[in-house]
Structures are given as structure tokens and as C-alpha cells.
Tab-separated table of C-alpha atoms in Angstrom:
chain	number	residue	atom	x	y	z
A	107	UNK	CA	-44.427	65.477	100.179
A	108	UNK	CA	-47.241	63.159	99.156
A	109	UNK	CA	-45.877	59.610	99.546
A	110	UNK	CA	-48.183	58.339	96.819
A	111	UNK	CA	-46.559	60.486	94.154
A	112	UNK	CA	-42.869	61.217	93.879
A	113	UNK	CA	-42.491	64.218	91.633
A	114	UNK	CA	-39.391	65.271	89.804
A	115	UNK	CA	-38.941	69.036	89.788
A	116	UNK	CA	-38.138	69.174	86.063
A	117	UNK	CA	-40.396	66.343	84.817
A	118	UNK	CA	-43.257	66.043	87.331
A	119	UNK	CA	-45.365	63.616	85.272
A	120	UNK	CA	-42.540	61.313	84.221
A	121	UNK	CA	-43.571	57.694	84.913
A	122	UNK	CA	-40.004	56.399	84.742
A	123	UNK	CA	-38.737	58.766	87.429
A	124	UNK	CA	-41.824	58.260	89.567
A	125	UNK	CA	-41.843	54.455	89.515
A	126	UNK	CA	-38.079	53.929	89.622
A	127	UNK	CA	-37.665	56.295	92.565
A	128	UNK	CA	-39.429	53.722	94.745
A	129	UNK	CA	-38.708	50.481	92.920
A	130	UNK	CA	-34.961	51.045	92.717
A	131	UNK	CA	-34.422	51.601	96.394
A	132	UNK	CA	-31.511	49.642	97.818
A	133	UNK	CA	-33.636	46.647	98.873
A	134	UNK	CA	-36.818	46.671	96.744
A	135	UNK	CA	-35.695	44.548	93.794
A	136	UNK	CA	-33.876	42.157	96.109
A	137	UNK	CA	-37.022	41.645	98.208
A	138	UNK	CA	-39.114	40.983	95.095
A	139	UNK	CA	-36.478	38.601	93.747
A	140	UNK	CA	-36.248	36.799	97.114
A	141	UNK	CA	-40.022	36.395	97.403
A	142	UNK	CA	-40.033	34.840	93.939
A	143	UNK	CA	-36.973	32.678	94.477
A	144	UNK	CA	-38.410	31.173	97.671
A	145	UNK	CA	-40.373	28.721	95.546
A	146	UNK	CA	-43.556	29.087	97.564
A	147	UNK	CA	-46.483	31.465	97.566
A	148	UNK	CA	-45.742	33.308	100.826
A	149	UNK	CA	-42.885	34.151	103.168
A	150	UNK	CA	-42.814	35.381	106.720
A	151	UNK	CA	-40.802	38.417	107.788
A	152	UNK	CA	-38.090	36.425	109.590
A	153	UNK	CA	-37.700	34.135	106.569
A	154	UNK	CA	-37.115	37.153	104.364
A	155	UNK	CA	-34.663	38.543	106.882
A	156	UNK	CA	-32.726	35.256	106.921
A	157	UNK	CA	-32.580	35.219	103.106
A	158	UNK	CA	-31.293	38.819	103.027
A	159	UNK	CA	-28.993	38.847	106.070
A	160	UNK	CA	-27.463	42.287	105.463
A	161	UNK	CA	-30.794	44.154	105.567
A	162	UNK	CA	-31.764	45.616	108.944
A	163	UNK	CA	-35.165	44.925	110.452
A	164	UNK	CA	-36.127	48.579	110.032
A	165	UNK	CA	-35.116	48.748	106.364
A	166	UNK	CA	-36.891	45.485	105.559
A	167	UNK	CA	-40.029	46.846	107.222
A	168	UNK	CA	-39.793	50.155	105.329
A	169	UNK	CA	-39.151	48.348	102.037
A	170	UNK	CA	-42.047	45.923	102.496
A	171	UNK	CA	-44.410	48.795	103.335
A	172	UNK	CA	-43.365	50.723	100.225
A	173	UNK	CA	-43.755	47.616	98.043
A	174	UNK	CA	-47.182	47.015	99.568
A	175	UNK	CA	-48.220	50.643	98.979
A	176	UNK	CA	-47.213	50.356	95.317
A	177	UNK	CA	-49.042	47.055	94.833
A	178	UNK	CA	-46.059	44.729	94.408
A	179	UNK	CA	-46.532	42.816	97.661
A	180	UNK	CA	-49.486	41.737	99.763
A	181	UNK	CA	-49.312	41.493	103.543
A	182	UNK	CA	-51.636	39.077	105.299
A	183	UNK	CA	-51.991	39.157	109.085
A	184	UNK	CA	-53.468	36.084	110.762
A	185	UNK	CA	-55.282	36.553	114.103
A	186	UNK	CA	-53.087	34.194	116.071
A	187	UNK	CA	-50.945	34.508	119.168
A	188	UNK	CA	-48.264	35.422	118.358
A	189	UNK	CA	-49.543	37.100	115.185
A	190	UNK	CA	-48.458	35.486	111.934
A	191	UNK	CA	-47.749	37.823	109.011
A	192	UNK	CA	-47.062	36.567	105.504
A	193	UNK	CA	-45.897	38.418	102.405
A	194	UNK	CA	-46.582	37.448	98.805
A	195	UNK	CA	-45.984	38.889	95.353
A	196	UNK	CA	-48.908	40.361	93.458
A	197	UNK	CA	-49.630	39.964	89.767
A	198	UNK	CA	-47.971	43.331	89.197
A	199	UNK	CA	-44.728	42.103	90.753
A	200	UNK	CA	-44.936	38.818	88.830
A	201	UNK	CA	-45.277	40.775	85.577
A	202	UNK	CA	-42.080	42.612	86.529
A	203	UNK	CA	-40.072	39.426	87.201
A	204	UNK	CA	-39.024	38.755	83.573
A	205	UNK	CA	-37.487	42.236	83.484
A	206	UNK	CA	-35.747	41.744	86.831
A	207	UNK	CA	-34.411	38.381	85.684
A	208	UNK	CA	-33.182	39.925	82.429
A	209	UNK	CA	-31.399	42.634	84.436
A	210	UNK	CA	-29.811	39.992	86.679
A	211	UNK	CA	-28.638	38.110	83.583
A	212	UNK	CA	-27.201	41.259	82.057
A	213	UNK	CA	-25.438	42.122	85.332
A	214	UNK	CA	-23.944	38.629	85.539
A	215	UNK	CA	-22.664	38.824	81.966
A	216	UNK	CA	-21.150	42.276	82.418
A	217	UNK	CA	-20.005	42.317	86.045
A	218	UNK	CA	-16.363	41.390	85.427
A	219	UNK	CA	-15.964	44.038	82.719
A	220	UNK	CA	-17.683	46.694	84.829
A	221	UNK	CA	-15.510	45.951	87.866
A	222	UNK	CA	-12.431	46.088	85.626
A	223	UNK	CA	-13.529	49.486	84.268
A	224	UNK	CA	-14.137	50.783	87.800
A	225	UNK	CA	-10.669	49.746	88.893
A	226	UNK	CA	-9.140	51.389	85.833
A	227	UNK	CA	-11.090	54.603	86.515
A	228	UNK	CA	-9.906	54.662	90.148
A	229	UNK	CA	-6.264	54.519	89.017
A	230	UNK	CA	-6.615	57.729	86.995
């Protein structure tokens, strides 16, 4: 499958399915949110890993590569020994932040009710 285009079998040209398939991976939104929340322009890999302690090194690497491929994150490698690599949000990711923050707000407001509904559903 072409990694640049994720196609849905029923709706191959659907932008929602195509974009969300990558953006809504387990770690993508959290990485974007963490890069923004850091309060500085760039973060190094180990800093990101410390901020998201439950992500494995492999999954963080895979997630950062996918976000870079889709234009949400830039990766800058400095020719030093040892090499220094920094990640930063792009304008595209920054334009997405109000929507992410709105989703976080909605989740915070509704989390207790959703958890309550889940528990009730499990008892059935």
C-alpha cells in the first residue's frame, strides 16, 4: 500500500478517513499536544519520551516519522557528535491546535459521564 495515501475500500477519496487514519493513531495527537505544551519552539527526542513516559522508543519514532511525512512536524538534525535532533510543530499542526484543545476540553467535560456509561454498559 502507498504510505502517502490511505484509501478506504468504500470511500477511496474521503479526506476525513484518509487524514484521520494517520492523525488519530494512538500517539499522534498526544505528540502534537506535547510539542505545543512544552512552551518552546523545539524538543529533542528524549525530552518527548520523558513527557510521554508510556510510549516506547519505537512507537515514538514511528509516530514522529508519520507526523513528519504528513507535514505536522519538522525534524532538524545538527551535525554534532553525538548528533542532535530537534522536533518542532509546523504551521499546519499549529492550525490544528485549536481543534485539539477543543477536543481536550470536551473530553474533560464529558469524561465522568462517559466512564459512568461504560460501567453501566459492562454490567448488562
